[in-house]
Coordinates of C-alpha atoms in Angstrom, one line a residue:
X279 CA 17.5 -11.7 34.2
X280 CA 18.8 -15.1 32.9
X281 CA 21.9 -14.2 30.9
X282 CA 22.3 -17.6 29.9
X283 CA 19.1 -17.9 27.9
X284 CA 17.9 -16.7 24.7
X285 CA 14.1 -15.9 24.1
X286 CA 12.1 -15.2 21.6
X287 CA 9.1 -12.4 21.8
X288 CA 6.0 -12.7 19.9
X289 CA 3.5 -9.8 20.2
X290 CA 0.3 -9.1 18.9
X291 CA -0.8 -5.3 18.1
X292 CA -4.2 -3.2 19.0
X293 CA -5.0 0.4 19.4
X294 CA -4.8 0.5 23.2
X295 CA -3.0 -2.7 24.2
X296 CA -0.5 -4.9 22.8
X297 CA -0.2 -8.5 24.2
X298 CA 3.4 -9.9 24.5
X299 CA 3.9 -13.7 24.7
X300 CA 7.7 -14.9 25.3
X301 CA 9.1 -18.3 24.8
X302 CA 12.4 -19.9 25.4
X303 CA 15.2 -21.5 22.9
X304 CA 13.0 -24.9 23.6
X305 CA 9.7 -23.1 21.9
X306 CA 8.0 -23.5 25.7
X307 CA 5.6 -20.8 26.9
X308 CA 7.3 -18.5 29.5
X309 CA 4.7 -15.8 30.0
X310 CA 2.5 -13.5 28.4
X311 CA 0.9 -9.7 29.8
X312 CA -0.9 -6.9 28.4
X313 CA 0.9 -3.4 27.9
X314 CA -0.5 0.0 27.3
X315 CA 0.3 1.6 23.8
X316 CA 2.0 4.3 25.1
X317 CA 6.3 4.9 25.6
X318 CA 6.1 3.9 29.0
X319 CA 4.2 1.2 27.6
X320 CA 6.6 0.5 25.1
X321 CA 9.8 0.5 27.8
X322 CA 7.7 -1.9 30.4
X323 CA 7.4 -4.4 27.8
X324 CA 11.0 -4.7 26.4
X325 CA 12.2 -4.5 30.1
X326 CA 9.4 -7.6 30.9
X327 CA 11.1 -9.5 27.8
X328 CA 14.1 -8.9 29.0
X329 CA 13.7 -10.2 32.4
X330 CA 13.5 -13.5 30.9
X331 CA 17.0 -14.1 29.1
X332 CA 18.4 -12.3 26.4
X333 CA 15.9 -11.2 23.9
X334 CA 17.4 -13.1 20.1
X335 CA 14.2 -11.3 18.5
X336 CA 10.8 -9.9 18.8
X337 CA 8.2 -11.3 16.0
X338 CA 5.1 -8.6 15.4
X339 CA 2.1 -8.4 13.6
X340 CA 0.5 -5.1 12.4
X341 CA 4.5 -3.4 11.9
X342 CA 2.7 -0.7 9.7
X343 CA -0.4 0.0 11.5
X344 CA -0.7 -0.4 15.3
X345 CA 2.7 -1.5 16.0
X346 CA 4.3 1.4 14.2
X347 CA 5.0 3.1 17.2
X348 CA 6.3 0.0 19.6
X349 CA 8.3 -0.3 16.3
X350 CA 10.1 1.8 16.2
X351 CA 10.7 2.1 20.1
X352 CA 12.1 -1.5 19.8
X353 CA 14.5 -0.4 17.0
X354 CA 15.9 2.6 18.8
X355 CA 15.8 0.5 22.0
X356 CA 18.3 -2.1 20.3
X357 CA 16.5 -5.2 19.7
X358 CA 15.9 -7.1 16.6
X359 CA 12.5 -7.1 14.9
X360 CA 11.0 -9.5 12.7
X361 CA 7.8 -9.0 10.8
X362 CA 5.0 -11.6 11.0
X363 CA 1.7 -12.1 9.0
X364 CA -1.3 -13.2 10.5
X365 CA -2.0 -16.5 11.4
X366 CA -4.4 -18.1 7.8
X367 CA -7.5 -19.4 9.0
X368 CA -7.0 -23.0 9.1
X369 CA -4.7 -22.1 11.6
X370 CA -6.9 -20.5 13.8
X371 CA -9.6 -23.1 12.9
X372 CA -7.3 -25.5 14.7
X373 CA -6.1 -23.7 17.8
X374 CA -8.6 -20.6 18.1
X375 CA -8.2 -17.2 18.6
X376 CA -7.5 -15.0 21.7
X377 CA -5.0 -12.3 22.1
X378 CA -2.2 -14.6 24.0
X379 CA -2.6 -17.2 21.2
X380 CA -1.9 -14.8 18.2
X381 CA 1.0 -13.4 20.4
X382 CA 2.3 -16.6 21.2
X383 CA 1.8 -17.6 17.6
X384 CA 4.2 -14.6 16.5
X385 CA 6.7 -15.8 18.9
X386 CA 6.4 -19.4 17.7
X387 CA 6.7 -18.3 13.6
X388 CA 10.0 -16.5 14.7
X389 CA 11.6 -19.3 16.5
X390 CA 10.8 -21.7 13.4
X391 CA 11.7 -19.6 11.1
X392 CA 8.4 -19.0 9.0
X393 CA 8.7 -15.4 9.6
X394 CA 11.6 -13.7 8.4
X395 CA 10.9 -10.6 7.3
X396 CA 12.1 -7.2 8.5
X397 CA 9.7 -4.4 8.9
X398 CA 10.1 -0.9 6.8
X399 CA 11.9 1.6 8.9
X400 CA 9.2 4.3 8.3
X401 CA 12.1 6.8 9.0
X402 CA 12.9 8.9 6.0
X403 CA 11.5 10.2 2.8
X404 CA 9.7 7.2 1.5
X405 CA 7.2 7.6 4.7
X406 CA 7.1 10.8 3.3
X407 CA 5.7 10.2 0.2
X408 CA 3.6 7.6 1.8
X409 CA 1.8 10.2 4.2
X410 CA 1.6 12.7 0.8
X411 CA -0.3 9.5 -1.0
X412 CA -2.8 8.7 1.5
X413 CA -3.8 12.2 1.9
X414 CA -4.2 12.4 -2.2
X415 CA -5.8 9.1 -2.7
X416 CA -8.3 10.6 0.1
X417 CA -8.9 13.7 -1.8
X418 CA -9.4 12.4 -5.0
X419 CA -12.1 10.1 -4.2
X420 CA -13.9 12.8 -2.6
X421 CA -13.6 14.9 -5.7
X422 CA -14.8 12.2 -7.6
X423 CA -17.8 11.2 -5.4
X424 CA -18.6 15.2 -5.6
X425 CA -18.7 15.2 -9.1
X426 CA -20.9 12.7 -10.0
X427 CA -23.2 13.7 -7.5
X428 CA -23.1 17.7 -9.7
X429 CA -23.4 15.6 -12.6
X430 CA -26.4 14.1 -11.6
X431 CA -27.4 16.9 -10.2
X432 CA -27.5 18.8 -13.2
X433 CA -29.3 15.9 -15.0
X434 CA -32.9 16.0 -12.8
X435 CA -32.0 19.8 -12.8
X436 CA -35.2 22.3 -14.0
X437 CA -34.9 23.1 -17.5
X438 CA -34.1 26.9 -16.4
X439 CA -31.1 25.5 -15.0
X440 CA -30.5 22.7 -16.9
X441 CA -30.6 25.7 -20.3
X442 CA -28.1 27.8 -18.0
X443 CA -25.4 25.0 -18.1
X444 CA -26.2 23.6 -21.5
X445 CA -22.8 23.2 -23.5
X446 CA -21.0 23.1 -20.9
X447 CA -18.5 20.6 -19.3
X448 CA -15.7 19.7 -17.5
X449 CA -14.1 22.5 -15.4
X450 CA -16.2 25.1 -17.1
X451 CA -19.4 23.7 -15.7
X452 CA -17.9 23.5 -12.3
X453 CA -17.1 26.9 -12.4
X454 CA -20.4 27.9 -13.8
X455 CA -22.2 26.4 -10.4
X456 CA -19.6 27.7 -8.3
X457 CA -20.8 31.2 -9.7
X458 CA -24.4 30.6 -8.5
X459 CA -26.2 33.0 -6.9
X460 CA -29.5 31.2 -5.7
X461 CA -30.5 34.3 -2.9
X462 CA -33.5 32.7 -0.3
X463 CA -34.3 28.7 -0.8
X464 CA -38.0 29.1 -1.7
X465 CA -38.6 26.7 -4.4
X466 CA -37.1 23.3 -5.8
X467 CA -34.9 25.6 -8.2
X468 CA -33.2 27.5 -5.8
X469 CA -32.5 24.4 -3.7
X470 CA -31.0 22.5 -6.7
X471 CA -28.8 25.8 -7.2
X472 CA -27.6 26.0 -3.5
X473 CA -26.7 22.4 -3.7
X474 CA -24.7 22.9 -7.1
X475 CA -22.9 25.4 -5.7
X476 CA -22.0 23.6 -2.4
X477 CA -20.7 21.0 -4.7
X478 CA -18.9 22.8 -7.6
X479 CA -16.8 24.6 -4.6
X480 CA -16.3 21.7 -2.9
X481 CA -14.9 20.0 -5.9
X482 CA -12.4 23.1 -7.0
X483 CA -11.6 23.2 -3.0
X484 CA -10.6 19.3 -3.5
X485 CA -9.1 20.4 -6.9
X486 CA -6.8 22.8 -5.1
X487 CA -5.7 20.5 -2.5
X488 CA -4.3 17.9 -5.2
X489 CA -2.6 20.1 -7.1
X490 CA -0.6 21.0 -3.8
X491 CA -0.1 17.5 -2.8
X492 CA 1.0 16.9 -6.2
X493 CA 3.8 19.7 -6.2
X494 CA 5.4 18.4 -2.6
X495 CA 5.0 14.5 -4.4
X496 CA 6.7 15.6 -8.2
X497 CA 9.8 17.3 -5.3
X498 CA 9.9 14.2 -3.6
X499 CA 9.5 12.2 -5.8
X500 CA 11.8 13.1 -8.6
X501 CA 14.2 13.5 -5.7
X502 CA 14.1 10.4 -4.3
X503 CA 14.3 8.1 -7.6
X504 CA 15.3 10.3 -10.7
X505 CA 16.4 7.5 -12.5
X506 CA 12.8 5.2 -11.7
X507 CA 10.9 7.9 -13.2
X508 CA 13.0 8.4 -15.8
X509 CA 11.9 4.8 -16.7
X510 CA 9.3 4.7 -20.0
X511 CA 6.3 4.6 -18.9
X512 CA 6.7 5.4 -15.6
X513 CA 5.5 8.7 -14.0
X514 CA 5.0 10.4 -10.1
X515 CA 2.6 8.4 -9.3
X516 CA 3.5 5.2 -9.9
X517 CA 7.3 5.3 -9.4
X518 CA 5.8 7.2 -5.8
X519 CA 3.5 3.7 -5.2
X520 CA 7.0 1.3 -6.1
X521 CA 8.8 3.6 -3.8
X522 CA 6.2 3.0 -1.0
X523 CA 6.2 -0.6 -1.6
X524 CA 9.7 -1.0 -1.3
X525 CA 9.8 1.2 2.2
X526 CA 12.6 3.1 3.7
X527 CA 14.8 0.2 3.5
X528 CA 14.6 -1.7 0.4
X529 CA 17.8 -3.3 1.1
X530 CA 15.3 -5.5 3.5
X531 CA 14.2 -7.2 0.2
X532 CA 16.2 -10.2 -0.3
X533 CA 15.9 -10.5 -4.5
X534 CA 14.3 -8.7 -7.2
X535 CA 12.3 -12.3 -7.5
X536 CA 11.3 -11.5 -4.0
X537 CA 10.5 -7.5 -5.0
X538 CA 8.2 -9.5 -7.9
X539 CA 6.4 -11.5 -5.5
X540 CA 5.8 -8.4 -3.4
X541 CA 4.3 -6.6 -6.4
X542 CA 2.0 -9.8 -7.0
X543 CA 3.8 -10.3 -10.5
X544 CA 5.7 -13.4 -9.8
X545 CA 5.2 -16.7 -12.4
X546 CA 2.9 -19.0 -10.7
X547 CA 3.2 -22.6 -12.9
X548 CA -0.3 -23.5 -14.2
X549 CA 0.8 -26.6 -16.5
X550 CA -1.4 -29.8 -16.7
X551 CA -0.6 -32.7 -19.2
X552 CA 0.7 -31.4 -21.9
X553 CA 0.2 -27.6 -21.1
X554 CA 3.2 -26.1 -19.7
X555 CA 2.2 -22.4 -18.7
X556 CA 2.3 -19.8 -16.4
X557 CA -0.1 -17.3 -15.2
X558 CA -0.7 -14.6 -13.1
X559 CA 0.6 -14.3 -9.4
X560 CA -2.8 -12.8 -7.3
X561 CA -1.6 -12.0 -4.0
X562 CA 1.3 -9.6 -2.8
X563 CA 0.9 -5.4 -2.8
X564 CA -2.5 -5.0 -5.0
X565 CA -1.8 -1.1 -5.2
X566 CA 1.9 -2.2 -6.7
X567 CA 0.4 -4.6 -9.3
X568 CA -1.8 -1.6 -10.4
X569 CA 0.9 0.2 -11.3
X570 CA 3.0 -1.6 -12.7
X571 CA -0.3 -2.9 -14.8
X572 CA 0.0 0.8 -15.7
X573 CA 3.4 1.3 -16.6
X574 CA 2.6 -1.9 -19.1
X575 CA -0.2 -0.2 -20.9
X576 CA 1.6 2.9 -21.2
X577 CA 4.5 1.1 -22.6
X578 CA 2.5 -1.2 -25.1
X579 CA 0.7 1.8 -26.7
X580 CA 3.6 4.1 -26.8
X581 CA 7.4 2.4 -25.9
X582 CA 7.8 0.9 -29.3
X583 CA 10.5 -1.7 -28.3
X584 CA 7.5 -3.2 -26.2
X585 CA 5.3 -2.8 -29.0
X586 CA 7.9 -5.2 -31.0
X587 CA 8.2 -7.8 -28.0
X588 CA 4.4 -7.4 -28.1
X589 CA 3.9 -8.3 -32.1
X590 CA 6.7 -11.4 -31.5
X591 CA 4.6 -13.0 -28.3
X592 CA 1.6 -12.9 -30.4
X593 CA 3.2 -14.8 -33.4
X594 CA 3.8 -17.4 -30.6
X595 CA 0.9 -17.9 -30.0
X596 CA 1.1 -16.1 -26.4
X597 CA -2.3 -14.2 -25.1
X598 CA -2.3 -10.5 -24.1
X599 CA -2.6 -11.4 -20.6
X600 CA 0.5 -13.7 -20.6
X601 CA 2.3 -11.4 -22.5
X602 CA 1.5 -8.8 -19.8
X603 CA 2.4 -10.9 -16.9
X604 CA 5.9 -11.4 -18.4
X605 CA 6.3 -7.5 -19.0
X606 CA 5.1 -6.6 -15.6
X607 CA 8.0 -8.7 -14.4
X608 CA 10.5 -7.3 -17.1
X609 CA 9.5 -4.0 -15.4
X610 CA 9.9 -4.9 -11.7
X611 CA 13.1 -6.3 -12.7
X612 CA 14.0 -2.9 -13.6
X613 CA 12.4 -0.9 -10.7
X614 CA 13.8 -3.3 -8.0
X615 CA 17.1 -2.6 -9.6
X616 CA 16.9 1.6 -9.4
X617 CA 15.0 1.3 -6.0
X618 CA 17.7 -0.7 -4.3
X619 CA 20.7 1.8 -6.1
X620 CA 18.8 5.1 -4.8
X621 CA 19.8 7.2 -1.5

């Protein structure tokens, strides 16, 4: 090991290998290998980079996905861990794309600087809630999906059937198929009522399962961030998607301007001759713009303070969705604020 030099590790994440490229203070290519995605994996590869010099930090791509697990070896193991984006395609246009090169690329952001940004932890009870989301997103699709398919169902029903379930909706239909007793499948009728049944109790199974995510997520939740959901217009699930945006380690977020980028709600100048505007921000965390495009709504049809900053825009001569894009930022103004105070 070279003592005497620093170097700078770029590596690029997959399900079975990750490819580590390392470079030297002067930016020139040292070596790259292939290690297995496993512990032992993990320890080969920051005892490679460290044969090298003195390892100043190690650039990734894919910190929340494939490289969750190398992650958080790395952090444990002592070294400093930078998170990179993937290269944008005129990039890779101009100097192609292999393995090695988007590894050495992560290396190369790092050294220059471009890439900054320090990965969530995943540690504590933000990853929490983020496991409880993904499993309730999941859920709720599929009760979704299974209800239109009963609804339609129901529509191209035979009229024996279709009388049976006349007048009702909602839950009480669901229940009504559920409670189906179509004996032997002999004809089109008894088919249609097997199949309603298979749905209505997959739907109050799926039912059933949200309700029990959505205890352990109002606990953790409410626990995490009292004050966030104590915010108008803000409720479990949206305070949980803020808290998931912000990670484990909120602290890692430099500004609350930098939060509102994150959240895709940052001012974006649009002004031409003698039009001096602003308008929307369209990249950042799409699932954290949604709810904080929620929390607006909420607030504009029942906070009445924003109902008054809503009437005064107007007599501006401001639109609804400039008027929007300026609450949305009031409001992760506020939420960067409580996330960064909380335990």
């Amino acid at each position: 090991m070279n003592e005497d030099q620093d170097v700078t590790v770029g590596v690029d994440t997959h399900k079975d290998v990750h490819v580590a490229a390392v470079l030297d203070q002067a930016g020139r290519l040292l070596a790259t290998r292939s290690f297995p995605t496993t512990t032992r994996g993990y320890a080969q590869l920051a005892t490679w980079a460290e044969s090298f010099g003195t390892v100043a930090a190690v650039g990734m791509e894919g910190t929340g996905s494939h490289g969750a697990g190398l992650l958080r070896f790395l952090t444990e193991y002592g070294l400093a861990v930078v998170e990179v984006d993937r290269p944008d395609r005129s990039t890779r246009r101009r100097i192609g794309k292999t393995d090695t090169i988007d590894a050495e690329s992560a290396a190369r952001a790092v050294l220059s600087g471009r890439a900054s940004g320090t990965p969530k932890t995943r540690d504590a009870q933000v990853e929490m809630i983020r496991a409880l989301r993904v499993a309730q997103r999941g859920a709720m699709k599929a009760r979704i999906q299974a209800g239109g398919q009963l609804e339609a169902l129901v529509i191209s029903a035979p009229e024996a059937i279709r009388q049976l379930l006349r007048g009702l909706a909602g839950k009480q239909r669901v229940r009504a198929c559920a409670a189906l007793r179509p004996g032997r499948v002999t004809d089109p009728a008894t088919a249609t009522k097997v199949a309603l049944r298979s749905l209505a109790r997959r739907w109050l199974a799926l039912q059933a399962e949200i309700d029990d995510l959505d205890s352990h997520l109002t606990s953790l939740v409410t626990a995490v961030a009292p004050d966030l959901v104590a915010l108008p217009g803000v409720g479990v699930d949206t305070a949980g998607q803020l808290l998931v945006t912000a990670g484990d380690n909120p602290h890692r977020l430099r500004s609350e301007a930098a939060f509102a980028r994150l959240c895709g709600v940052a001012p974006i100048p649009a002004s031409s001759g003698r039009t001096d505007r602003h308008r929307l921000h369209r990249g950042g965390d799409r699932d954290a713009n949604s709810a904080l495009w929620r929390i607006t709504l909420v607030r504009m049809r029942c906070h009445q303070p924003t109902k008054d900053y809503v009437t005064r825009r107007i007599s501006e001569g401001k639109t609804k969705t400039e008027i929007m894009r300026c609450l949305k930022r009031y409001i992760a103004r506020d939420a960067y604020r409580l996330l960064t105070n909380s335990p």
